[in-house]
Amino acid sequence: MNKPVVHVAGAGLAGLAAAVRLAGGPRKIVLHEAARHAGGRCRSYYEPALGMTIDNGNHLLLSGNCDARKFLTAIGSEDQLAGPSEAEFAFVDLATKDRWRLRPNAGPLPWWIFSSLRRVPGTGALDYLGLLRLLAPGKDAPLGAVMRRGGLLYERLWRPFFLAALNTEPVEASSHLAAAVVRETLGRGGRACRPLVAAHGLSAAFIEPALNYLAKHGVKLLFDHRLRAIDFAGGRAKALDFGGDVVQLDAADNVVLAVPPYAAQGLVPGLRTPEDYRAIVNAHFKIVPPRNCPAILGVVNGTIEWLFAFPSRLSVTISSADRLIDVPRDKLAETIWAEVAKVTRIERPLPPWQIVKEKRATFAATVDQNARRPGARTAFANLVLAGDWTATGLPATIEGAIRSGYRAAGLIAASQKEKGRPGWKTWMA
Ligand SMILES: Cc1cc2nc3c(=O)[nH]c(=O)nc-3n(C[C@H](O)[C@H](O)[C@H](O)COP(=O)(O)OP(=O)(O)OC[C@H]3O[C@@H](n4cnc5c(N)ncnc54)[C@H](O)[C@@H]3O)c2cc1C
């Protein structure tokens, strides 16, 4: 008898995570990706303007991103993440020139807020209690209605923190998503807040080892293989149309649809998804960073928000950057470089640069868009969804994407037929 097949459409992190979880199990896995490469919004590429391989965007993880770290352990690349042994974030305020280091203590009892050497300068311990209101149960609401806006603590900590995590101006962002981020990171103490980056690039950490793992476990990888339509009948997906070829599905076959929301909407009738997006702008400068430059620097009161120092490159991230999408790239490069030069105290003209504008970097983490996120199950018995935009309870992040892939895989593995098989529990563990 033929093994049942799981077709995973989309080889971003969500699809890769689903495939990694299911690989080596009782089903045959086939991964279909529309592009010629895997990774989706999280990958490295060769950038001719700089003559080097860079990431499509600077990606920051926190040590509390458990599923992302489990994924890296599963594919054998956790050593690719680099970061300090304790939570520490360097900041500079461009308006006042103040510099400080935020250093939450390791444990969950936040005594760091009582230390002027660890908290934000100009703030007092009591200011931090405002966060408790965010964590209290209640209806989802814009963060601006739940937290006090303005003031040093908001401008120097909460705004940069939530803007980076949600890619949405915090005032309009979902309080539930913000609270989920706090619960999984800052709320667990500094141990869960160590900043981590893929030291040798996103592909070397997340993508290439995942593809190697899948190949080793007999997963069939098909690139340039866009899912164009799904044929449905009797409450199930019956066939997958890839243009040139149509794959008929047997009764025991399953599909994980791990494509972006706009693609999923066109493939699944009646599917409601987020429809509003936020941009991210990254600027890369080919220059060796000064010796004293922190690996990651938060910048307040500037156009730039985070500055990443790599061995031969300085890289800037600007979140919720829709206002910058129409700004000419050379003008943007000049503006951003002027700020980079100021915060790093580099005195030299604009080095070779590249600006990468991702218009639909993530769905907008607002209350109404969050409410449009579907769960993994669909109206069709053998079709599940994965992707950072599904209802993970987290904003669109690496952690959310991987968690969604794991959850989709879990649903397939736990399906009734699977339960009947001897040994399925051992395989799921
Ligand atoms: C510039 C930028 C910076 C970011 N920074 C961070 C960060 O600092 N920290 C963090 O945690 N997250 C960050 N993110 C978010 C993170 O990258 C995403 O949440 C994650 O990569 C989403 O993975 P995914 O698999 O859900 O979706 P995607 O990566 O979009 O994957 C979907 C895949 O489906 C494929 N596809 C589309 N249509 C079809 C089809 N019809 N058939 C087959 N395949 C199809 C696509 O080609 C793609 O490979 C950032 C994102 C961007 C863009």
Coordinates of C-alpha atoms and ligand atoms in Angstrom, one line a residue, residues 9-15 32-35 37-42 56-61 65 225-228 258-260 263 267 280 282 358 361-362 386-389 396-399 401 404, ligand 1:
A9 CA 2.9 24.4 0.0
G10 CA 5.3 27.2 0.8
A11 CA 8.9 26.7 2.0
G12 CA 9.1 29.8 4.3
L13 CA 9.8 29.0 8.0
A14 CA 6.2 27.9 8.6
G15 CA 6.3 25.3 5.8
H32 CA 6.3 22.7 -3.0
E33 CA 7.7 26.2 -3.2
A34 CA 6.8 28.8 -5.8
A35 CA 10.2 30.5 -5.8
H37 CA 14.7 29.1 -3.3
A38 CA 13.4 28.4 0.2
G39 CA 13.1 30.8 3.2
G40 CA 10.4 33.3 2.0
R41 CA 10.8 36.4 4.1
C42 CA 13.7 35.0 6.1
N56 CA 16.7 40.1 3.2
G57 CA 16.2 41.9 6.5
N58 CA 17.9 42.1 9.9
H59 CA 16.1 39.5 12.0
L60 CA 16.3 39.7 15.8
L61 CA 15.3 36.8 18.0
N65 CA 11.7 32.3 21.4
H225 CA 6.4 24.8 -8.2
R226 CA 3.6 27.2 -7.4
L227 CA 0.3 25.9 -6.2
R228 CA -2.1 27.6 -8.5
A258 CA 2.0 27.7 4.3
V259 CA 1.8 30.5 1.8
P260 CA 1.3 34.2 2.6
A263 CA -2.0 33.7 -1.7
L267 CA -6.7 29.3 -3.0
I280 CA 10.1 47.3 6.9
N282 CA 16.5 48.0 5.8
E358 CA 9.7 45.2 2.0
A361 CA 6.9 42.7 5.5
T362 CA 4.2 41.6 8.0
A386 CA 0.3 27.6 8.6
G387 CA 2.1 31.0 8.5
D388 CA 2.9 33.9 10.7
W389 CA -0.4 35.4 9.9
A396 CA 4.3 38.0 12.7
T397 CA 7.7 36.8 13.8
I398 CA 10.0 33.8 13.3
E399 CA 8.7 32.4 16.5
A401 CA 5.8 31.2 11.9
S404 CA 2.3 27.7 13.3
Ligands
LIG1 C1 12.4 42.8 6.5 C2 11.9 41.8 7.5 C3 12.4 41.9 8.8 C4 11.9 41.0 9.8 N1 12.4 41.0 11.0 C5 12.1 40.1 11.9 C6 12.7 40.0 13.2 O1 13.6 40.8 13.5 N2 12.3 39.0 14.0 C7 11.3 38.1 13.7 O2 11.1 37.2 14.5 N3 10.7 38.2 12.5 C8 11.0 39.2 11.6 N4 10.4 39.2 10.4 C9 9.2 38.3 10.2 C10 9.6 36.9 9.7 O3 10.5 37.0 8.6 C11 8.4 36.2 9.2 O4 7.4 36.2 10.3 C12 8.6 34.8 8.8 O5 9.7 34.7 7.9 C13 7.3 34.3 8.0 O6 7.4 33.0 7.6 P1 6.2 32.3 6.9 O7 6.7 30.9 6.5 O8 5.0 32.4 7.7 O9 5.9 33.1 5.5 P2 6.8 33.4 4.3 O10 8.2 33.6 4.6 O11 6.2 34.5 3.5 O12 6.7 32.1 3.4 C14 5.7 31.8 2.5 C15 6.3 31.0 1.3 O13 5.3 30.6 0.5 C16 5.8 30.7 -0.9 N5 4.6 30.8 -1.7 C17 3.8 31.8 -2.0 N6 2.7 31.5 -2.8 C18 2.9 30.1 -3.0 C19 2.2 29.2 -3.8 N7 1.0 29.5 -4.4 N8 2.7 27.9 -3.9 C20 3.8 27.6 -3.3 N9 4.5 28.4 -2.5 C21 4.1 29.7 -2.4 C22 6.6 32.0 -0.8 O14 7.5 32.0 -1.9 C23 7.3 31.8 0.5 O15 8.5 31.1 0.4 C24 10.8 40.1 9.4 C25 10.3 40.1 8.2 C26 10.8 40.9 7.2 C27 10.2 40.9 5.8

